[in-house]
Short mmCIF file of C-alpha atoms and ligand atoms in Angstrom, two decimals:
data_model
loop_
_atom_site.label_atom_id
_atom_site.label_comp_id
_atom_site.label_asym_id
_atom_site.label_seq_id
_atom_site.Cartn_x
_atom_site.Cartn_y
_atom_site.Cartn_z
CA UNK E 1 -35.76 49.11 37.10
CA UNK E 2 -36.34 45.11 38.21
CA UNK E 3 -37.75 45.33 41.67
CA UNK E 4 -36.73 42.48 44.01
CA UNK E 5 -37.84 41.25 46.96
CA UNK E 6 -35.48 39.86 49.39
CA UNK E 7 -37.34 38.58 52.77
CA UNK E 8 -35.09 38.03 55.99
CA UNK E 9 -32.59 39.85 54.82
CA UNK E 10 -31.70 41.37 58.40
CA UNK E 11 -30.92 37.96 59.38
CA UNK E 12 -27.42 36.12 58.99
CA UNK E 13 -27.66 34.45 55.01
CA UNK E 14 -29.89 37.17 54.35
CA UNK E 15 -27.49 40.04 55.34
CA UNK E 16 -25.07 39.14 52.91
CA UNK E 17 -26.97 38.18 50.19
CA UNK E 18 -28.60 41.49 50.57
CA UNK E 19 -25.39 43.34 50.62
CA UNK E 20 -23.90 41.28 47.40
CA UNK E 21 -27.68 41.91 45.11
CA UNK E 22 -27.11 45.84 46.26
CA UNK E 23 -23.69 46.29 45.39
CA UNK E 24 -23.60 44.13 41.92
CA UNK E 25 -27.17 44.79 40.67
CA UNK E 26 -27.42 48.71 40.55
CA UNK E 27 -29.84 48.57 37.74
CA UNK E 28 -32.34 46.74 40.91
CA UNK E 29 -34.21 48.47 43.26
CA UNK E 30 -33.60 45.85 46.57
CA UNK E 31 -36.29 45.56 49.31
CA UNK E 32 -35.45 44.39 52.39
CA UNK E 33 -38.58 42.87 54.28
CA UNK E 34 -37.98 41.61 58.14
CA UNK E 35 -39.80 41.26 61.14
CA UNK E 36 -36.20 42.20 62.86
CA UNK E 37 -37.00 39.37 65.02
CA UNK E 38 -33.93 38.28 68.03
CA UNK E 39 -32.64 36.95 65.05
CA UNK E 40 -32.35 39.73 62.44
CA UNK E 41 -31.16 43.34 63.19
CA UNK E 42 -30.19 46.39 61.06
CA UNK E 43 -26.73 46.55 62.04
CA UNK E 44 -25.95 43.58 60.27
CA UNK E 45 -26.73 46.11 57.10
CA UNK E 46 -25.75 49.41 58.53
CA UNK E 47 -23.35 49.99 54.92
CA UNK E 48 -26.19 49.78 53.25
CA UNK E 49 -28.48 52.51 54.60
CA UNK E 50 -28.73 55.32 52.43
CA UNK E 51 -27.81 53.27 49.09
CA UNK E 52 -30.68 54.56 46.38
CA UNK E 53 -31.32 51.28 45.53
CA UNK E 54 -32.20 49.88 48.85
CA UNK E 55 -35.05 50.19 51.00
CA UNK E 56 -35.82 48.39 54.13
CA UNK E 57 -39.62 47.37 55.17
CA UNK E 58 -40.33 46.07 58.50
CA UNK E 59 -42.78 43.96 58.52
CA UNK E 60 -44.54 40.43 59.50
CA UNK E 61 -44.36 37.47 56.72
CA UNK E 62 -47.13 35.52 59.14
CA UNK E 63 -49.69 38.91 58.59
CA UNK E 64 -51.29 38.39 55.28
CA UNK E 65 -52.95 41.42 54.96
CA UNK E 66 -49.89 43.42 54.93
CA UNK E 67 -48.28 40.85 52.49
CA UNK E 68 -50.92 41.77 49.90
CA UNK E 69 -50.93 45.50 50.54
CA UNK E 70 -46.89 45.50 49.71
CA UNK E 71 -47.25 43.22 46.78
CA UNK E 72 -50.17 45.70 45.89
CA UNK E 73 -47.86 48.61 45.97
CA UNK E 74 -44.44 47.39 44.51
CA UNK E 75 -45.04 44.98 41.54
CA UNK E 76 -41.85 43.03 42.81
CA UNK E 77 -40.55 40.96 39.73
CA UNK E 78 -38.90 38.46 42.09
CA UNK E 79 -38.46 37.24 45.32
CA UNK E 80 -35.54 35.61 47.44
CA UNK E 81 -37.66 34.27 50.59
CA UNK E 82 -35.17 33.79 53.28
CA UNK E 83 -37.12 34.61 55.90
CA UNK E 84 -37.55 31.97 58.75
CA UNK E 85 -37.65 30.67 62.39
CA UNK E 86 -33.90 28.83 61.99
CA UNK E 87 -32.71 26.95 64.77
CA UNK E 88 -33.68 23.70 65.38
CA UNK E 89 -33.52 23.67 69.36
CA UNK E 90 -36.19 26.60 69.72
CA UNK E 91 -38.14 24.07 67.04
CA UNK E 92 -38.15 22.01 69.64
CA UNK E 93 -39.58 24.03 72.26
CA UNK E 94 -42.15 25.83 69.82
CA UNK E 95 -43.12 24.16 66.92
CA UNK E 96 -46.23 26.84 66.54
CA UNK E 97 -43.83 29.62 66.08
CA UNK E 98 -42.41 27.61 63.01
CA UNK E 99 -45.37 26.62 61.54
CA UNK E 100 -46.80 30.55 61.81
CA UNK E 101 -42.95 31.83 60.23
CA UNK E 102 -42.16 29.22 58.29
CA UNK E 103 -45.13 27.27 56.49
CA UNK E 104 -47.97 30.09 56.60
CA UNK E 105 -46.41 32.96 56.19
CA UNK E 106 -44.42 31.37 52.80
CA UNK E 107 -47.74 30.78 51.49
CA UNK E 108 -48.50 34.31 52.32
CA UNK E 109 -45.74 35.75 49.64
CA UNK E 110 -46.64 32.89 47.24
CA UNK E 111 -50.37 33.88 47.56
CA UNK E 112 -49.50 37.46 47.11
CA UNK E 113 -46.82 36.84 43.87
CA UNK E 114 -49.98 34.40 42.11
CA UNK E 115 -52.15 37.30 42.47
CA UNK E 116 -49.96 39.47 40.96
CA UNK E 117 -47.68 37.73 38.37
CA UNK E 118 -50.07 37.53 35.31
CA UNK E 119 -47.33 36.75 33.19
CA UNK E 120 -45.41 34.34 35.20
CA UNK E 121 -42.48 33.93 32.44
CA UNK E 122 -40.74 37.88 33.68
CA UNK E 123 -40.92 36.51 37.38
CA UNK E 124 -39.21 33.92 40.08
CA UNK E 125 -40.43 33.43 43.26
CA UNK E 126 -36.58 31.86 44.70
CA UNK E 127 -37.07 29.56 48.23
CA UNK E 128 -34.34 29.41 50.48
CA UNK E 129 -34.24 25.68 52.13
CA UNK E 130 -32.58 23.59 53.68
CA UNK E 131 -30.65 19.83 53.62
CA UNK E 132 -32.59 19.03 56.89
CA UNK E 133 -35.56 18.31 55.04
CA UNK E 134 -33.79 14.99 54.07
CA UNK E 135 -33.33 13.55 57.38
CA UNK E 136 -30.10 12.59 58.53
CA UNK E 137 -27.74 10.32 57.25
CA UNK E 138 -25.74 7.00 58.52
CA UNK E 139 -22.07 7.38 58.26
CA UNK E 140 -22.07 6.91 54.24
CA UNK E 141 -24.03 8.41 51.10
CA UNK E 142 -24.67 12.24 50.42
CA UNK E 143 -28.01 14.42 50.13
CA UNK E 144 -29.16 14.31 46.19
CA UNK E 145 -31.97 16.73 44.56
CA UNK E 146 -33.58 13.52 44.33
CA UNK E 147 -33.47 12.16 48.11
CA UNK E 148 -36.91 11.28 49.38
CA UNK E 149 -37.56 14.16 52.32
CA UNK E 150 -37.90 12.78 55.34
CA UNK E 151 -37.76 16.23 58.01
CA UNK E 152 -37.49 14.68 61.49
CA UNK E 153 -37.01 18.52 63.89
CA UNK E 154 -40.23 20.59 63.85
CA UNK E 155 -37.80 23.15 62.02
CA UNK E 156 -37.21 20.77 59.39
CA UNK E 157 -40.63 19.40 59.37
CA UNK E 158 -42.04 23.46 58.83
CA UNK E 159 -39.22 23.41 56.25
CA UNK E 160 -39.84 20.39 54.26
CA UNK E 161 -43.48 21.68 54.21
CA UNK E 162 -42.85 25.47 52.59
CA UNK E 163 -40.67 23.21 50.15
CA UNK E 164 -43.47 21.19 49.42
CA UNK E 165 -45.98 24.39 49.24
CA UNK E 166 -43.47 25.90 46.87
CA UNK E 167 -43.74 23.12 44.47
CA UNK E 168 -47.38 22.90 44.36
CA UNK E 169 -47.81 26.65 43.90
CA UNK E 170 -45.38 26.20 40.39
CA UNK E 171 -47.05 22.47 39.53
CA UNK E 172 -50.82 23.71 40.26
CA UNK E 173 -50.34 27.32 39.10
CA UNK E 174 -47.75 27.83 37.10
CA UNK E 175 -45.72 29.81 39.35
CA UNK E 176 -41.92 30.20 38.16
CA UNK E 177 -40.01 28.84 41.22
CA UNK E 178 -37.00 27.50 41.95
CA UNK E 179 -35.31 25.90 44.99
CA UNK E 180 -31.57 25.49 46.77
CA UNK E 181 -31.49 23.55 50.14
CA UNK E 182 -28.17 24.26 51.20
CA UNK E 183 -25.85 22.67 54.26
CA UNK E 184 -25.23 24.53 57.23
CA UNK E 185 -23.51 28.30 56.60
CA UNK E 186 -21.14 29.91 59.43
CA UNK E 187 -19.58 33.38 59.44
CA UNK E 188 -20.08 36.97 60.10
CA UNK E 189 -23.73 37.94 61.35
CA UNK E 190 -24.73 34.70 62.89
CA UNK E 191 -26.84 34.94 66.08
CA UNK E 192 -24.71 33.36 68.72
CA UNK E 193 -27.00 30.40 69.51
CA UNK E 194 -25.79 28.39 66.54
CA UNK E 195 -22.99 26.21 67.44
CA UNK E 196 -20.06 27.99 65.55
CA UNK E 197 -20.71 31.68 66.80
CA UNK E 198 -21.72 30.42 70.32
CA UNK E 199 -18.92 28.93 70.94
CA UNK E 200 -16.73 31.50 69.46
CA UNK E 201 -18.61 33.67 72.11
CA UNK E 202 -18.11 31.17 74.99
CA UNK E 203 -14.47 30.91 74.56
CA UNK E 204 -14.23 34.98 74.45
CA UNK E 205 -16.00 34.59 77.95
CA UNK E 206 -13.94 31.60 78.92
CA UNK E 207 -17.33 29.98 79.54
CA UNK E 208 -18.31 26.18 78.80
CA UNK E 209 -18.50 24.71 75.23
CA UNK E 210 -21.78 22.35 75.17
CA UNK E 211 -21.39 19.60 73.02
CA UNK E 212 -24.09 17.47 72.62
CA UNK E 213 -24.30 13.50 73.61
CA UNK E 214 -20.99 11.95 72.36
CA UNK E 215 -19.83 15.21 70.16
CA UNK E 216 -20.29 13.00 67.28
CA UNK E 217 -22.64 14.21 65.04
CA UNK E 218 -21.78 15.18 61.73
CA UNK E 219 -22.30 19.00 59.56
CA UNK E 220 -21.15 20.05 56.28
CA UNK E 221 -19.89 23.46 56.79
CA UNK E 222 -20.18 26.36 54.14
CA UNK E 223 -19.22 29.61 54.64
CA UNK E 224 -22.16 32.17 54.65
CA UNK E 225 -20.65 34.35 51.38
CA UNK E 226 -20.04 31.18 49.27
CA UNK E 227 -23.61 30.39 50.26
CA UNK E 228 -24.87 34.62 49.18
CA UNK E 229 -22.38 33.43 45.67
CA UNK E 230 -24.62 30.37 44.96
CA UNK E 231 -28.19 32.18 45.59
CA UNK E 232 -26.60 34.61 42.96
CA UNK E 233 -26.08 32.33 40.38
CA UNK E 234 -29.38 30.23 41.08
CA UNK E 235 -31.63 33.53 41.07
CA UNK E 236 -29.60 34.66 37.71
CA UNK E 237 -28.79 31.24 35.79
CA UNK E 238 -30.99 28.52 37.61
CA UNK E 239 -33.76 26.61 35.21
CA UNK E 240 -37.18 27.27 36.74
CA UNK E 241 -38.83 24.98 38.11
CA UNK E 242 -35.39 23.07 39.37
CA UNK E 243 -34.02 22.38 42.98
CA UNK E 244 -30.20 22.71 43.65
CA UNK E 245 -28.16 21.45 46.49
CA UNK E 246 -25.66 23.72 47.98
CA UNK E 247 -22.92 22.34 50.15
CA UNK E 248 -19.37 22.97 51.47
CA UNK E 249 -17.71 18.88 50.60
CA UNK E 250 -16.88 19.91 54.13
CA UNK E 251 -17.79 17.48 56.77
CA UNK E 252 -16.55 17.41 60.44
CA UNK E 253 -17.82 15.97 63.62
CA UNK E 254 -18.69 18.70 66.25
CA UNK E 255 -16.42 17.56 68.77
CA UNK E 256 -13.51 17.91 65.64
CA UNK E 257 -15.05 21.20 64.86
CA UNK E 258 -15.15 22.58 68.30
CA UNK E 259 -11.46 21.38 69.18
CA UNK E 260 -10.57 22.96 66.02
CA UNK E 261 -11.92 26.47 66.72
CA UNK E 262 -10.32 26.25 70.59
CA UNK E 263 -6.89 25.86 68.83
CA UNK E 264 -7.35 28.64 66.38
CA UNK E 265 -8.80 30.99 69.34
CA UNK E 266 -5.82 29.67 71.86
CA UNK E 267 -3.11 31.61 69.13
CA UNK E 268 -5.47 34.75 68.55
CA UNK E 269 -6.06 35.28 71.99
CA UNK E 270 -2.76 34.73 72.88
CA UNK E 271 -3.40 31.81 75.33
CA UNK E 272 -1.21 28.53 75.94
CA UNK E 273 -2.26 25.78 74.09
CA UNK E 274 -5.21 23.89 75.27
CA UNK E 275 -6.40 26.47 77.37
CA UNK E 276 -10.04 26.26 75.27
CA UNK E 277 -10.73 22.72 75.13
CA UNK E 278 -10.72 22.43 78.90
CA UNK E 279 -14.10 24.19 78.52
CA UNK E 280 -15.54 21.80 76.58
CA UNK E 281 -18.47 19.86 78.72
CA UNK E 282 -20.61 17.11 77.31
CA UNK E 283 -24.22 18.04 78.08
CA UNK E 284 -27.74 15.77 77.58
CA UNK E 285 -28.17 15.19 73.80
CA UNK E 286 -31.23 17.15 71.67
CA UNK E 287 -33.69 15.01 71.55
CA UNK E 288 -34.25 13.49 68.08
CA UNK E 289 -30.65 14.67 66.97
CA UNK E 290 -30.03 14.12 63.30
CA UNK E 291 -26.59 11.94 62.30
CA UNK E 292 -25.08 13.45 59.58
CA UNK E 293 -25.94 15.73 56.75
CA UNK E 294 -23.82 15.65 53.84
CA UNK E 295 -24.46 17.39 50.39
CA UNK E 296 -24.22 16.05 47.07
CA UNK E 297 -23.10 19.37 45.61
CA UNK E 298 -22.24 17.86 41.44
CA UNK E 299 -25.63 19.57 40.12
CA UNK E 300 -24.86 23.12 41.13
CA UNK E 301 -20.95 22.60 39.88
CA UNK E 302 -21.77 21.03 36.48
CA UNK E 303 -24.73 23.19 35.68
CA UNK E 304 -24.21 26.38 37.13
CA UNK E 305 -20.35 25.96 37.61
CA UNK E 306 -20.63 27.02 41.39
CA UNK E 307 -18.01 25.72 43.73
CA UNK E 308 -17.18 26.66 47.68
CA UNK E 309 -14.17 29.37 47.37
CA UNK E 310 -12.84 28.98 50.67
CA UNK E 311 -10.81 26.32 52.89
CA UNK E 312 -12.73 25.61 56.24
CA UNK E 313 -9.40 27.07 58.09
CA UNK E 314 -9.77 30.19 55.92
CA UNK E 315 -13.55 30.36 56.42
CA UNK E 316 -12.94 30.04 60.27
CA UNK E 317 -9.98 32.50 60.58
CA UNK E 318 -11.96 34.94 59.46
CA UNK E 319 -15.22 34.02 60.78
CA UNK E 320 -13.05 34.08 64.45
CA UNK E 321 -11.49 37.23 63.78
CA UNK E 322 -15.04 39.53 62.49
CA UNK E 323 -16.40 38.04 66.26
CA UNK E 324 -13.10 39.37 68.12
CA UNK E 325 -13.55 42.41 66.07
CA UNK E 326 -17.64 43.35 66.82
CA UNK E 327 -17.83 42.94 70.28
CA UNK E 328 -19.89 45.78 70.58
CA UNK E 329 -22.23 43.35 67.91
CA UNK E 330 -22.31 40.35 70.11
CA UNK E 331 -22.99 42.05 73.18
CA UNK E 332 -25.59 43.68 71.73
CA UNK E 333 -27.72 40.66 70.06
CA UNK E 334 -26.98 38.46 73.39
CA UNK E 335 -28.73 41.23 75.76
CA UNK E 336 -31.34 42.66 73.08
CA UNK E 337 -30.01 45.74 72.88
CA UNK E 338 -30.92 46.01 69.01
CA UNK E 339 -34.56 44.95 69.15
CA UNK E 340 -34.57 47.82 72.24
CA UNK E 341 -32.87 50.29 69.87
CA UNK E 342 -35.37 49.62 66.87
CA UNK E 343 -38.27 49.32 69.14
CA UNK E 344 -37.75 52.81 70.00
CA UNK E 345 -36.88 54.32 66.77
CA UNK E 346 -38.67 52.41 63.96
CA UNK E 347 -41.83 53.12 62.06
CA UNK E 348 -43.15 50.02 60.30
CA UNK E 349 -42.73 51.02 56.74
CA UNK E 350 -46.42 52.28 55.71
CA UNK E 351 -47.31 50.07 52.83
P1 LIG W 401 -31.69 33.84 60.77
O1 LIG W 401 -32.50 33.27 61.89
O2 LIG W 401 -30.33 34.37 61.05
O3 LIG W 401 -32.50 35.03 60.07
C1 LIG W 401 -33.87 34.94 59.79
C2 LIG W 401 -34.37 36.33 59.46
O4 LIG W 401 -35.77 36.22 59.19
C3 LIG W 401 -34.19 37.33 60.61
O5 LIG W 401 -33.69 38.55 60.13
C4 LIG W 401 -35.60 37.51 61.13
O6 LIG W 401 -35.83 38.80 61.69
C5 LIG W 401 -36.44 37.27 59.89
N1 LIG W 401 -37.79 36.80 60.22
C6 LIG W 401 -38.14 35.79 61.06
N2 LIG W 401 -39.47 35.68 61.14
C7 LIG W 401 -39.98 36.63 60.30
C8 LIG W 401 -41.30 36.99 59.92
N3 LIG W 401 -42.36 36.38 60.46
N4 LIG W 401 -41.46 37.97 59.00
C9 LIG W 401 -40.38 38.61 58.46
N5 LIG W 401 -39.13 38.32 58.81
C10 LIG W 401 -38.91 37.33 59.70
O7 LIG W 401 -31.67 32.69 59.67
P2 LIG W 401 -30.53 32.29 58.63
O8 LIG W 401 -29.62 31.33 59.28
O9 LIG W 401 -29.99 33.52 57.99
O10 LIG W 401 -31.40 31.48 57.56
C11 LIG W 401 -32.02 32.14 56.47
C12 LIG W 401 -32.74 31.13 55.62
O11 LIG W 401 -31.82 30.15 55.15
C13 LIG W 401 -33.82 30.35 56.38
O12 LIG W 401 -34.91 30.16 55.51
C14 LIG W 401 -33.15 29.02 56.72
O13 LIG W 401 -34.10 28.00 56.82
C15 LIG W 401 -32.24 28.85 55.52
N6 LIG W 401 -31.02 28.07 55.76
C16 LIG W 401 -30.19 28.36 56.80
C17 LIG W 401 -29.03 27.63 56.97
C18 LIG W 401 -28.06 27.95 58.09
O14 LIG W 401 -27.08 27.21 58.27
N7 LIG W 401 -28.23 29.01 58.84
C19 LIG W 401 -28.71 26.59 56.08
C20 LIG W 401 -29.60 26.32 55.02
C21 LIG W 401 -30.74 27.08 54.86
P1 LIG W 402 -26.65 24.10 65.05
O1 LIG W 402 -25.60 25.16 64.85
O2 LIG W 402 -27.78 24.38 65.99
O3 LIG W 402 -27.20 23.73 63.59
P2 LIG W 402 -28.16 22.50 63.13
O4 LIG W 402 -28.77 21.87 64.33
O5 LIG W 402 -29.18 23.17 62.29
O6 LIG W 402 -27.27 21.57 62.37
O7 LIG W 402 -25.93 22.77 65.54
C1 LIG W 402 -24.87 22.20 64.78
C2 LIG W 402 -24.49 20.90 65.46
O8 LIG W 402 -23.92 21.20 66.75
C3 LIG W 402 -25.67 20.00 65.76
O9 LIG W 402 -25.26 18.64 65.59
C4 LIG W 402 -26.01 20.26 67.20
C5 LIG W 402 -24.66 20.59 67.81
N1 LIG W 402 -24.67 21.55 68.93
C6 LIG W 402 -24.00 21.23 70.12
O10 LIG W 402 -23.40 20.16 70.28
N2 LIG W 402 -24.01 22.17 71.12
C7 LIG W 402 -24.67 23.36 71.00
O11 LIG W 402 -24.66 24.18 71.97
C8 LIG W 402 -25.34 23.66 69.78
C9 LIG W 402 -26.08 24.96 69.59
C10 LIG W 402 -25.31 22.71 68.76
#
């Protein structure tokens, strides 16, 4: 049985590529390994407790030590590394806690897979990036595989630099690798600091919407199970050694995006229209905001034959409605309820 690593999977992309390598690849035996930090809980997984090819570890990416001692124990064959600080405005206020997460503790799990994978041709170490590492775009061209990085956030800066580790580790070592950098995901799961889910939670609450500086900024959107379809394919079908852009084709300003979701919530909450958008207040921009991203998503289609299934409207229907639904969920995350409940109750897995 192929043992596989999956790291962050507690966490929003992470919780449902978790759930889609459990349910489709029974021959694997899955590990989950998470710090269950604000960011990552077990209730985004709770239908997969008890499966017999899951386990969950908790555990610390940053503590090197343990690292070893699991790779020690488990012979993983692969790993998905997901795991990650992941919003760019608590980058801003602690670029440390980035640089610990993001750069060191990747090069943790890559230390610990070149000590163990003699034969490097049965193995994949698989890095989860992002299209931030690029920069951010004027108002034409699109992200290639081949676009010169140029991280400008201290998130994108720690994630440019685990992208760069990555490389080095397969150039100087030999270690199999590949790499996706994908546009931003929305959807079930996502902690509600993130702009979709926040303000999903805002206009519950009729509270205010805070866009930031002129709303104009531009995202390509992707929803979070299109993004769990591509990893799928990559881990499966993609050449070693390669890096693949994932996007949605999907671009909208956020002040588009935002007066988008308000109408959609105005009809499922049963509220006359343009009730929502009266919450929206402009607020002080983030400093060193990045334009535009936009992926160049040809690669993935012509090579792998991976496309986005879903219509934004779709996507965000049913991204709206799984919020309205889990209440219980939001209120939970928001007030730390989770961490409180695992705190109590949770051994860290004895490696
Ligand atoms: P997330 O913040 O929702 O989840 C991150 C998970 O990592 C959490 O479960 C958290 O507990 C865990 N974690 C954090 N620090 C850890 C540590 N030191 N040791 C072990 N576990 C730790 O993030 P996400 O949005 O699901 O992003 C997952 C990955 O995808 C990240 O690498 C991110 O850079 C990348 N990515 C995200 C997006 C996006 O739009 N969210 C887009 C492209 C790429
Ligand atoms: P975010 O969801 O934080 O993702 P990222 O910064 O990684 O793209 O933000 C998406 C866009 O929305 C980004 O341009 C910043 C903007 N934004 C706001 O205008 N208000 C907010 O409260 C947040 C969280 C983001």
């Amino acid at each position: 049985m192929k043992k596989l690593l999956i790291t962050g999977g507690a966490g929003f992309i992470g919780s449902h590529v978790v759930r889609l390598f459990v349910s489709q690849y029974t021959d694997y035996q899955i590990f989950n390994l998470d710090f269950l930090t604000y960011a990552g809980n077990l209730e985004n997984l709770k239908d997969m407790a008890g499966k017999p090819n899951y386990t969950f570890v908790k555990g610390d990416i940053y503590d090197e030590t343990f690292i070893h001692q699991l790779f020690t124990k488990h012979h993983f064959d692969g790993v998905i590394h997901l795991a990650a600080e992941s919003h760019v405005d608590r980058s801003i206020h602690d670029p440390l806690a980035f640089a610990k997460t993001n750069i060191l503790g990747t090069l943790n799990l890559l230390n610990a897979a070149k000590k163990q994978w003699k034969n490097t041709s049965d193995h994949l170490f698989y890095h989860i990036s992002t299209d931030e590492v690029y920069g951010s775009l004027g108002q034409e061209g699109f992200f290639l595989e081949t676009t010169s990085y140029d991280p400008k956030s201290p998130y994108s800066a720690s994630k440019a630099s685990s992208d760069h580790f990555v490389r080095a580790y397969a150039n100087t070592y030999g270690l199999p690798v590949v790499i996706s950098n994908c546009s931003n995901n929305y959807g079930p799961n996502q902690f509600p600091e993130k702009l979709i889910p926040l303000c999903i939670n805002n206009i519950k609450n009729s509270k205010p919407l805070p866009i930031y500086g002129k709303g104009e900024n531009i995202r390509d959107w992707l929803y979070v199970v299109d993004h769990a379809r591509a990893i799928d394919m990559i881990y499966h079908k993609g050449k070693h050694g390669e890096t693949y852009n994932i996007g949605g084709w999907n671009e909208w300003t956020n002040i588009d995006l935002v007066k988008l979701l308000c109408n959609v919530m105005d009809k499922k909450l049963d509220r006359p229209a343009g009730t929502s958008e009266k919450l929206i207040e402009y607020v002080t921009d983030r400093p060193g905001h990045d334009m535009r991203y936009a992926i160049d998503a040809h690669k993935i289609k012509n090579e792998l034959g991976w496309e986005p299934s879903l219509q934004f409207e779709e996507g965000l229907s049913k991204t709206v409605d799984w919020y309205l639904a889990n209440e219980a969920w939001l209120n939970n995350v928001t007030t730390g309820q989770y961490q409180r409940y695992y705190e109590a109750h949770y051994q860290t897995t004895d490696v």
